[in-house]
PDB file of C-alpha atoms and ligand atoms in Angstrom:
ATOM      1  CA  MET B  22     -20.881  -3.306  -9.654  1.00  0.00           C
ATOM      2  CA  ALA B  23     -17.995  -1.784  -7.704  1.00  0.00           C
ATOM      3  CA  ARG B  24     -18.841  -1.234  -4.035  1.00  0.00           C
ATOM      4  CA  LEU B  25     -17.501  -1.022  -0.504  1.00  0.00           C
ATOM      5  CA  LEU B  26     -18.489  -4.221   1.305  1.00  0.00           C
ATOM      6  CA  GLU B  27     -19.228  -2.394   4.563  1.00  0.00           C
ATOM      7  CA  GLU B  28     -21.973  -0.328   2.913  1.00  0.00           C
ATOM      8  CA  LEU B  29     -23.911  -3.357   1.650  1.00  0.00           C
ATOM      9  CA  THR B  30     -26.402  -5.671   3.314  1.00  0.00           C
ATOM     10  CA  SER B  31     -25.710  -9.371   3.374  1.00  0.00           C
ATOM     11  CA  GLN B  32     -28.437  -9.780   0.757  1.00  0.00           C
ATOM     12  CA  GLU B  33     -26.796  -7.223  -1.516  1.00  0.00           C
ATOM     13  CA  VAL B  34     -23.455  -9.018  -1.220  1.00  0.00           C
ATOM     14  CA  ASP B  35     -25.268 -12.223  -2.156  1.00  0.00           C
ATOM     15  CA  ALA B  36     -26.196 -10.657  -5.495  1.00  0.00           C
ATOM     16  CA  PHE B  37     -22.505 -10.531  -6.558  1.00  0.00           C
ATOM     17  CA  ASN B  38     -21.339 -13.165  -9.039  1.00  0.00           C
ATOM     18  CA  ARG B  39     -18.970 -15.451  -7.102  1.00  0.00           C
ATOM     19  CA  GLU B  40     -16.911 -16.498 -10.106  1.00  0.00           C
ATOM     20  CA  GLU B  41     -16.315 -13.057 -11.563  1.00  0.00           C
ATOM     21  CA  THR B  42     -16.187 -10.695  -8.601  1.00  0.00           C
ATOM     22  CA  ILE B  43     -12.812  -9.501  -7.450  1.00  0.00           C
ATOM     23  CA  VAL B  44     -12.708  -9.014  -3.685  1.00  0.00           C
ATOM     24  CA  LEU B  45     -10.138  -6.355  -2.944  1.00  0.00           C
ATOM     25  CA  LEU B  46      -8.586  -6.536   0.524  1.00  0.00           C
ATOM     26  CA  PRO B  47      -6.651  -3.351   1.377  1.00  0.00           C
ATOM     27  CA  VAL B  48      -3.875  -3.637   3.969  1.00  0.00           C
ATOM     28  CA  GLY B  49      -2.220  -0.521   5.419  1.00  0.00           C
ATOM     29  CA  ALA B  50      -0.169   0.275   8.515  1.00  0.00           C
ATOM     30  CA  THR B  51      -0.044   2.527  11.583  1.00  0.00           C
ATOM     31  CA  GLU B  52       3.538   3.665  12.082  1.00  0.00           C
ATOM     32  CA  GLN B  53       5.727   6.679  12.604  1.00  0.00           C
ATOM     33  CA  HIS B  54       6.252   8.878   9.546  1.00  0.00           C
ATOM     34  CA  GLY B  55       8.749  11.401  10.873  1.00  0.00           C
ATOM     35  CA  LYS B  56       7.730  14.578  12.648  1.00  0.00           C
ATOM     36  CA  HIS B  57       5.657  15.904   9.755  1.00  0.00           C
ATOM     37  CA  LEU B  58       3.194  13.139   8.768  1.00  0.00           C
ATOM     38  CA  PRO B  59       0.530  11.272  10.772  1.00  0.00           C
ATOM     39  CA  VAL B  60       1.074   7.642  11.797  1.00  0.00           C
ATOM     40  CA  GLY B  61      -1.914   6.655   9.666  1.00  0.00           C
ATOM     41  CA  THR B  62      -0.209   7.817   6.463  1.00  0.00           C
ATOM     42  CA  ASP B  63      -0.084   4.426   4.693  1.00  0.00           C
ATOM     43  CA  THR B  64      -3.707   3.665   5.538  1.00  0.00           C
ATOM     44  CA  MET B  65      -4.848   7.170   4.524  1.00  0.00           C
ATOM     45  CA  ILE B  66      -3.073   6.877   1.179  1.00  0.00           C
ATOM     46  CA  LEU B  67      -4.776   3.562   0.582  1.00  0.00           C
ATOM     47  CA  LYS B  68      -8.208   4.997   1.348  1.00  0.00           C
ATOM     48  CA  SER B  69      -7.630   8.057  -0.856  1.00  0.00           C
ATOM     49  CA  VAL B  70      -6.589   5.926  -3.821  1.00  0.00           C
ATOM     50  CA  LEU B  71      -9.558   3.592  -3.310  1.00  0.00           C
ATOM     51  CA  GLU B  72     -11.959   6.523  -3.178  1.00  0.00           C
ATOM     52  CA  ARG B  73     -10.628   7.631  -6.541  1.00  0.00           C
ATOM     53  CA  VAL B  74     -10.798   4.075  -7.935  1.00  0.00           C
ATOM     54  CA  LEU B  75     -14.472   3.846  -6.980  1.00  0.00           C
ATOM     55  CA  LYS B  76     -15.157   7.188  -8.639  1.00  0.00           C
ATOM     56  CA  ASP B  77     -13.412   6.338 -11.905  1.00  0.00           C
ATOM     57  CA  ILE B  78     -13.905   2.599 -12.419  1.00  0.00           C
ATOM     58  CA  ASP B  79     -16.440   1.239 -14.893  1.00  0.00           C
ATOM     59  CA  PRO B  80     -19.397   0.611 -12.543  1.00  0.00           C
ATOM     60  CA  GLU B  81     -20.127  -2.652 -14.353  1.00  0.00           C
ATOM     61  CA  ILE B  82     -16.901  -4.242 -13.125  1.00  0.00           C
ATOM     62  CA  PRO B  83     -17.796  -6.645 -10.295  1.00  0.00           C
ATOM     63  CA  LEU B  84     -15.620  -5.415  -7.448  1.00  0.00           C
ATOM     64  CA  LEU B  85     -16.126  -5.653  -3.699  1.00  0.00           C
ATOM     65  CA  ILE B  86     -13.746  -3.739  -1.441  1.00  0.00           C
ATOM     66  CA  THR B  87     -13.421  -5.080   2.116  1.00  0.00           C
ATOM     67  CA  PRO B  88     -12.772  -2.760   5.079  1.00  0.00           C
ATOM     68  CA  VAL B  89      -9.194  -1.475   5.126  1.00  0.00           C
ATOM     69  CA  ILE B  90      -6.914  -3.260   7.620  1.00  0.00           C
ATOM     70  CA  PRO B  91      -5.280  -0.267   9.339  1.00  0.00           C
ATOM     71  CA  VAL B  92      -2.411  -2.151  11.000  1.00  0.00           C
ATOM     72  CA  GLY B  93       0.380  -4.130   9.376  1.00  0.00           C
ATOM     73  CA  LYS B  94       3.798  -5.495  10.256  1.00  0.00           C
ATOM     74  CA  SER B  95       5.765  -2.406  11.233  1.00  0.00           C
ATOM     75  CA  ASN B  96       8.308  -3.722  13.720  1.00  0.00           C
ATOM     76  CA  GLU B  97      11.091  -1.832  11.934  1.00  0.00           C
ATOM     77  CA  HIS B  98       9.496   1.341  13.370  1.00  0.00           C
ATOM     78  CA  LEU B  99       8.591   0.042  16.846  1.00  0.00           C
ATOM     79  CA  ASN B 100      11.217   2.119  18.641  1.00  0.00           C
ATOM     80  CA  PHE B 101       9.260   5.211  17.567  1.00  0.00           C
ATOM     81  CA  ILE B 102       6.182   5.965  19.662  1.00  0.00           C
ATOM     82  CA  GLY B 103       2.828   5.857  17.908  1.00  0.00           C
ATOM     83  CA  THR B 104       3.753   2.789  15.886  1.00  0.00           C
ATOM     84  CA  ILE B 105       1.428  -0.196  16.237  1.00  0.00           C
ATOM     85  CA  SER B 106       2.577  -3.478  14.742  1.00  0.00           C
ATOM     86  CA  PHE B 107       1.274  -6.947  14.158  1.00  0.00           C
ATOM     87  CA  SER B 108       3.809  -9.743  14.403  1.00  0.00           C
ATOM     88  CA  TYR B 109       4.446 -11.801  11.282  1.00  0.00           C
ATOM     89  CA  ALA B 110       2.170 -14.548  12.646  1.00  0.00           C
ATOM     90  CA  THR B 111      -0.653 -12.144  13.518  1.00  0.00           C
ATOM     91  CA  LEU B 112      -0.620 -10.382  10.155  1.00  0.00           C
ATOM     92  CA  ARG B 113      -0.583 -13.740   8.454  1.00  0.00           C
ATOM     93  CA  GLY B 114      -3.452 -14.963  10.653  1.00  0.00           C
ATOM     94  CA  VAL B 115      -5.593 -11.862  10.115  1.00  0.00           C
ATOM     95  CA  ILE B 116      -5.262 -11.977   6.335  1.00  0.00           C
ATOM     96  CA  GLU B 117      -5.725 -15.737   6.292  1.00  0.00           C
ATOM     97  CA  ASP B 118      -8.951 -15.550   8.333  1.00  0.00           C
ATOM     98  CA  ILE B 119     -10.396 -12.772   6.179  1.00  0.00           C
ATOM     99  CA  CYS B 120      -9.590 -14.702   2.998  1.00  0.00           C
ATOM    100  CA  LYS B 121     -11.155 -17.846   4.483  1.00  0.00           C
ATOM    101  CA  SER B 122     -14.349 -15.891   5.231  1.00  0.00           C
ATOM    102  CA  ILE B 123     -14.420 -14.571   1.670  1.00  0.00           C
ATOM    103  CA  ALA B 124     -13.753 -17.999   0.165  1.00  0.00           C
ATOM    104  CA  ARG B 125     -16.341 -19.681   2.397  1.00  0.00           C
ATOM    105  CA  HIS B 126     -19.074 -17.843   0.511  1.00  0.00           C
ATOM    106  CA  GLY B 127     -17.748 -18.929  -2.834  1.00  0.00           C
ATOM    107  CA  PHE B 128     -15.757 -15.954  -4.111  1.00  0.00           C
ATOM    108  CA  LYS B 129     -12.903 -17.092  -6.331  1.00  0.00           C
ATOM    109  CA  LYS B 130     -10.707 -14.044  -6.804  1.00  0.00           C
ATOM    110  CA  ILE B 131      -9.111 -12.077  -3.973  1.00  0.00           C
ATOM    111  CA  ALA B 132      -6.696  -9.213  -4.550  1.00  0.00           C
ATOM    112  CA  ILE B 133      -4.729  -8.020  -1.530  1.00  0.00           C
ATOM    113  CA  PHE B 134      -3.824  -4.362  -2.013  1.00  0.00           C
ATOM    114  CA  ASN B 135      -0.859  -3.380   0.161  1.00  0.00           C
ATOM    115  CA  SER B 136       0.442   0.106   0.920  1.00  0.00           C
ATOM    116  CA  HIS B 137       3.255  -0.701   3.384  1.00  0.00           C
ATOM    117  CA  GLY B 138       6.616  -2.191   2.413  1.00  0.00           C
ATOM    118  CA  GLY B 139       6.954  -4.069   5.717  1.00  0.00           C
ATOM    119  CA  ASN B 140       3.914  -6.197   4.793  1.00  0.00           C
ATOM    120  CA  THR B 141       5.208  -7.242   1.393  1.00  0.00           C
ATOM    121  CA  ASP B 142       7.123 -10.419   2.232  1.00  0.00           C
ATOM    122  CA  THR B 143       4.374 -11.810   4.458  1.00  0.00           C
ATOM    123  CA  LEU B 144       1.652 -11.177   1.883  1.00  0.00           C
ATOM    124  CA  THR B 145       3.505 -12.550  -1.105  1.00  0.00           C
ATOM    125  CA  SER B 146       4.410 -15.772   0.692  1.00  0.00           C
ATOM    126  CA  LEU B 147       0.862 -16.109   2.024  1.00  0.00           C
ATOM    127  CA  CYS B 148      -0.873 -15.738  -1.342  1.00  0.00           C
ATOM    128  CA  ARG B 149       0.441 -19.050  -2.665  1.00  0.00           C
ATOM    129  CA  ASP B 150      -0.468 -20.860   0.572  1.00  0.00           C
ATOM    130  CA  LEU B 151      -3.985 -19.440   0.396  1.00  0.00           C
ATOM    131  CA  ARG B 152      -4.372 -20.661  -3.144  1.00  0.00           C
ATOM    132  CA  ASP B 153      -3.368 -24.140  -2.001  1.00  0.00           C
ATOM    133  CA  GLN B 154      -5.616 -24.095   1.067  1.00  0.00           C
ATOM    134  CA  LEU B 155      -8.712 -22.392  -0.276  1.00  0.00           C
ATOM    135  CA  ASN B 156      -8.579 -23.088  -3.989  1.00  0.00           C
ATOM    136  CA  VAL B 157      -9.046 -19.408  -4.812  1.00  0.00           C
ATOM    137  CA  GLN B 158      -6.848 -17.125  -6.844  1.00  0.00           C
ATOM    138  CA  VAL B 159      -5.073 -14.667  -4.569  1.00  0.00           C
ATOM    139  CA  PHE B 160      -3.199 -11.710  -6.034  1.00  0.00           C
ATOM    140  CA  VAL B 161      -0.980  -9.211  -4.227  1.00  0.00           C
ATOM    141  CA  ILE B 162      -0.949  -5.661  -5.561  1.00  0.00           C
ATOM    142  CA  ASP B 163       2.087  -3.960  -4.099  1.00  0.00           C
ATOM    143  CA  TRP B 164       3.599  -0.579  -4.817  1.00  0.00           C
ATOM    144  CA  TRP B 165       6.777  -1.009  -2.807  1.00  0.00           C
ATOM    145  CA  PHE B 166       9.595  -3.128  -4.205  1.00  0.00           C
ATOM    146  CA  THR B 167       7.826  -3.272  -7.592  1.00  0.00           C
ATOM    147  CA  ASN B 168       7.858  -0.896 -10.570  1.00  0.00           C
ATOM    148  CA  PHE B 169       4.358   0.391  -9.690  1.00  0.00           C
ATOM    149  CA  TRP B 170       5.316   4.076  -9.405  1.00  0.00           C
ATOM    150  CA  GLU B 171       8.142   4.044 -11.938  1.00  0.00           C
ATOM    151  CA  ASP B 172       6.444   5.892 -14.821  1.00  0.00           C
ATOM    152  CA  ILE B 173       5.092   8.763 -12.755  1.00  0.00           C
ATOM    153  CA  LEU B 174       8.270   9.110 -10.686  1.00  0.00           C
ATOM    154  CA  LYS B 175      10.285   9.449 -13.908  1.00  0.00           C
ATOM    155  CA  GLU B 176       8.224  12.559 -14.615  1.00  0.00           C
ATOM    156  CA  ILE B 177       7.932  14.199 -11.205  1.00  0.00           C
ATOM    157  CA  GLN B 178      10.627  12.940  -8.816  1.00  0.00           C
ATOM    158  CA  GLU B 179      13.151  15.673  -8.001  1.00  0.00           C
ATOM    159  CA  SER B 180      15.035  13.861  -5.239  1.00  0.00           C
ATOM    160  CA  PRO B 181      17.668  11.153  -5.849  1.00  0.00           C
ATOM    161  CA  ARG B 182      16.802   7.438  -5.819  1.00  0.00           C
ATOM    162  CA  ASP B 183      16.574   7.166  -2.038  1.00  0.00           C
ATOM    163  CA  GLY B 184      14.449  10.315  -1.885  1.00  0.00           C
ATOM    164  CA  VAL B 185      11.397   8.071  -2.184  1.00  0.00           C
ATOM    165  CA  PHE B 186      11.213   5.497   0.584  1.00  0.00           C
ATOM    166  CA  HIS B 187       9.393   6.473   3.782  1.00  0.00           C
ATOM    167  CA  ALA B 188       7.696   9.736   4.850  1.00  0.00           C
ATOM    168  CA  CYS B 189       9.359  10.836   1.639  1.00  0.00           C
ATOM    169  CA  GLU B 190       8.760  12.927  -1.474  1.00  0.00           C
ATOM    170  CA  LEU B 191       5.997  10.537  -2.564  1.00  0.00           C
ATOM    171  CA  GLU B 192       4.112   9.947   0.693  1.00  0.00           C
ATOM    172  CA  THR B 193       4.367  13.567   1.818  1.00  0.00           C
ATOM    173  CA  SER B 194       3.053  14.792  -1.546  1.00  0.00           C
ATOM    174  CA  ILE B 195       0.011  12.529  -1.294  1.00  0.00           C
ATOM    175  CA  ILE B 196      -0.848  13.587   2.270  1.00  0.00           C
ATOM    176  CA  MET B 197      -0.305  17.264   1.296  1.00  0.00           C
ATOM    177  CA  TYR B 198      -2.932  16.723  -1.397  1.00  0.00           C
ATOM    178  CA  THR B 199      -5.385  14.554   0.540  1.00  0.00           C
ATOM    179  CA  PHE B 200      -5.064  15.730   4.165  1.00  0.00           C
ATOM    180  CA  PRO B 201      -3.176  19.060   3.963  1.00  0.00           C
ATOM    181  CA  HIS B 202      -4.180  20.066   7.499  1.00  0.00           C
ATOM    182  CA  LEU B 203      -2.344  17.014   8.904  1.00  0.00           C
ATOM    183  CA  VAL B 204       1.064  17.904   7.441  1.00  0.00           C
ATOM    184  CA  LYS B 205       3.401  19.778   9.827  1.00  0.00           C
ATOM    185  CA  ARG B 206       5.180  21.753   7.125  1.00  0.00           C
ATOM    186  CA  GLU B 207       7.636  23.436   9.491  1.00  0.00           C
ATOM    187  CA  GLN B 208       8.888  20.004  10.573  1.00  0.00           C
ATOM    188  CA  ILE B 209       9.726  18.741   7.082  1.00  0.00           C
ATOM    189  CA  VAL B 210      13.351  17.648   6.749  1.00  0.00           C
ATOM    190  CA  ALA B 211      15.185  15.316   4.392  1.00  0.00           C
ATOM    191  CA  SER B 212      17.035  12.323   5.783  1.00  0.00           C
ATOM    192  CA  PHE B 213      19.025   9.868   3.705  1.00  0.00           C
ATOM    193  CA  PRO B 214      20.512   6.520   4.755  1.00  0.00           C
ATOM    194  CA  PRO B 215      24.099   6.750   5.947  1.00  0.00           C
ATOM    195  CA  GLU B 216      27.015   5.834   3.731  1.00  0.00           C
ATOM    196  CA  PRO B 217      27.817   3.134   2.764  1.00  0.00           C
ATOM    197  CA  LEU B 218      24.153   2.066   2.552  1.00  0.00           C
ATOM    198  CA  ARG B 219      23.591   4.693  -0.137  1.00  0.00           C
ATOM    199  CA  SER B 220      26.469   3.696  -2.394  1.00  0.00           C
ATOM    200  CA  ASN B 221      26.974  -0.009  -1.718  1.00  0.00           C
ATOM    201  CA  LYS B 222      26.592  -2.275  -4.711  1.00  0.00           C
ATOM    202  CA  TYR B 223      24.636  -4.983  -2.849  1.00  0.00           C
ATOM    203  CA  VAL B 224      23.705  -4.102   0.728  1.00  0.00           C
ATOM    204  CA  THR B 225      21.336  -1.123   0.482  1.00  0.00           C
ATOM    205  CA  ILE B 226      17.808  -0.469   1.732  1.00  0.00           C
ATOM    206  CA  PHE B 227      16.631  -1.350  -1.782  1.00  0.00           C
ATOM    207  CA  GLY B 228      18.573  -4.638  -1.818  1.00  0.00           C
ATOM    208  CA  PRO B 229      19.460  -6.843  -3.588  1.00  0.00           C
ATOM    209  CA  VAL B 230      20.999  -8.041  -0.296  1.00  0.00           C
ATOM    210  CA  THR B 231      18.575  -7.419   2.560  1.00  0.00           C
ATOM    211  CA  MET B 232      19.735  -6.675   6.085  1.00  0.00           C
ATOM    212  CA  GLY B 233      16.672  -6.703   8.373  1.00  0.00           C
ATOM    213  CA  TRP B 234      17.244  -3.028   9.098  1.00  0.00           C
ATOM    214  CA  ARG B 235      15.481  -1.091  11.824  1.00  0.00           C
ATOM    215  CA  THR B 236      14.574   2.513  11.208  1.00  0.00           C
ATOM    216  CA  GLU B 237      17.085   3.832  13.734  1.00  0.00           C
ATOM    217  CA  ASP B 238      19.885   2.127  11.738  1.00  0.00           C
ATOM    218  CA  ILE B 239      19.222   4.431   8.842  1.00  0.00           C
ATOM    219  CA  SER B 240      17.403   7.490  10.136  1.00  0.00           C
ATOM    220  CA  ALA B 241      17.549   9.463  13.378  1.00  0.00           C
ATOM    221  CA  ASN B 242      14.247  11.243  12.789  1.00  0.00           C
ATOM    222  CA  GLY B 243      12.184   8.484  11.142  1.00  0.00           C
ATOM    223  CA  VAL B 244      12.281   9.978   7.647  1.00  0.00           C
ATOM    224  CA  ILE B 245      13.930   8.009   4.838  1.00  0.00           C
ATOM    225  CA  GLY B 246      13.944  10.198   1.768  1.00  0.00           C
ATOM    226  CA  ASP B 247      13.387  13.798   0.798  1.00  0.00           C
ATOM    227  CA  PRO B 248      10.007  15.237   1.779  1.00  0.00           C
ATOM    228  CA  THR B 249      11.313  18.772   1.112  1.00  0.00           C
ATOM    229  CA  LYS B 250      10.619  18.063  -2.570  1.00  0.00           C
ATOM    230  CA  ALA B 251       6.964  17.196  -1.887  1.00  0.00           C
ATOM    231  CA  THR B 252       4.103  19.266  -3.282  1.00  0.00           C
ATOM    232  CA  SER B 253       0.359  18.931  -3.232  1.00  0.00           C
ATOM    233  CA  GLU B 254       0.296  19.002  -7.051  1.00  0.00           C
ATOM    234  CA  LYS B 255       2.614  15.970  -7.153  1.00  0.00           C
ATOM    235  CA  GLY B 256       0.234  14.341  -4.664  1.00  0.00           C
ATOM    236  CA  ARG B 257      -2.681  14.871  -7.033  1.00  0.00           C
ATOM    237  CA  LEU B 258      -0.725  13.353  -9.931  1.00  0.00           C
ATOM    238  CA  LEU B 259       0.341  10.396  -7.765  1.00  0.00           C
ATOM    239  CA  VAL B 260      -3.182   9.622  -6.534  1.00  0.00           C
ATOM    240  CA  GLU B 261      -4.613   9.872 -10.060  1.00  0.00           C
ATOM    241  CA  PHE B 262      -1.802   7.723 -11.445  1.00  0.00           C
ATOM    242  CA  ALA B 263      -2.253   5.075  -8.733  1.00  0.00           C
ATOM    243  CA  ALA B 264      -6.025   4.929  -9.206  1.00  0.00           C
ATOM    244  CA  ARG B 265      -5.646   4.537 -13.001  1.00  0.00           C
ATOM    245  CA  LYS B 266      -3.115   1.787 -12.515  1.00  0.00           C
ATOM    246  CA  ILE B 267      -5.206  -0.055  -9.899  1.00  0.00           C
ATOM    247  CA  ILE B 268      -8.165   0.042 -12.288  1.00  0.00           C
ATOM    248  CA  GLU B 269      -5.996  -1.430 -15.065  1.00  0.00           C
ATOM    249  CA  ILE B 270      -4.769  -4.143 -12.701  1.00  0.00           C
ATOM    250  CA  ILE B 271      -8.351  -4.966 -11.653  1.00  0.00           C
ATOM    251  CA  GLN B 272      -9.368  -5.207 -15.305  1.00  0.00           C
ATOM    252  CA  GLU B 273      -6.451  -7.499 -16.015  1.00  0.00           C
ATOM    253  CA  ILE B 274      -7.291  -9.734 -13.050  1.00  0.00           C
ATOM    254  CA  GLN B 275     -10.887  -9.824 -14.254  1.00  0.00           C
ATOM    255  CA  SER B 276      -9.775 -11.100 -17.652  1.00  0.00           C
ATOM    256  CA  LEU B 277      -7.889 -14.059 -16.134  1.00  0.00           C
TER     257      LEU B 277
HETATM  258 ZN1  LIG W   5       4.365   5.051   4.665  1.00  0.00          ZN
END
């Protein structure tokens, strides 16, 4: 049974098989997304994809989705008003405490589902520690810095490589599709990282050498990418693609 935890009674949660159930823990962010997208963009995208997952997934799959954590580690954006950030230690503590609560009741599989690139390092390092501490399997599903979007972007992306990064072609398309009234279309502008960060062989915003950048190092307006290429139709394709892929990942985790 695939359900949102917050809609169940304690007794209903108790009916879930502890060994087989995957507890999905979604982690978003609240941070500036340029002048055209709301600060809740990452969290909204997460919720929209999860809504679609719940609609399309085989209802027999034992899946519990915890409440979405709407704040992440966004200190790269803190010089832009509206951004709210956990520190590394707080994010780590919040996720650790939630996983402890889940493990305390005997669940064995936790999948952290992250929609914000600034959370990635913290979550991936934490998942191994949690396995050691709690003796549960902890997975991190991440769509930044992985090939998650690769197949769909090959088909629909019109901007160059750094057109998809932040408040970009991808994120703007999804919010145009899911919350069209929240997109300030007249404010949409492209903004690419300065040279040499676009053409360097090693030190770029995509790595392989990381530089602890802050948003103002690479963008004056908070946009990193090309939202002018965004469309609502691309947003629909992206949400459907992501939901299909999340379902496949959940099925694969279930088989382990
Ligand atoms: Zn975002």
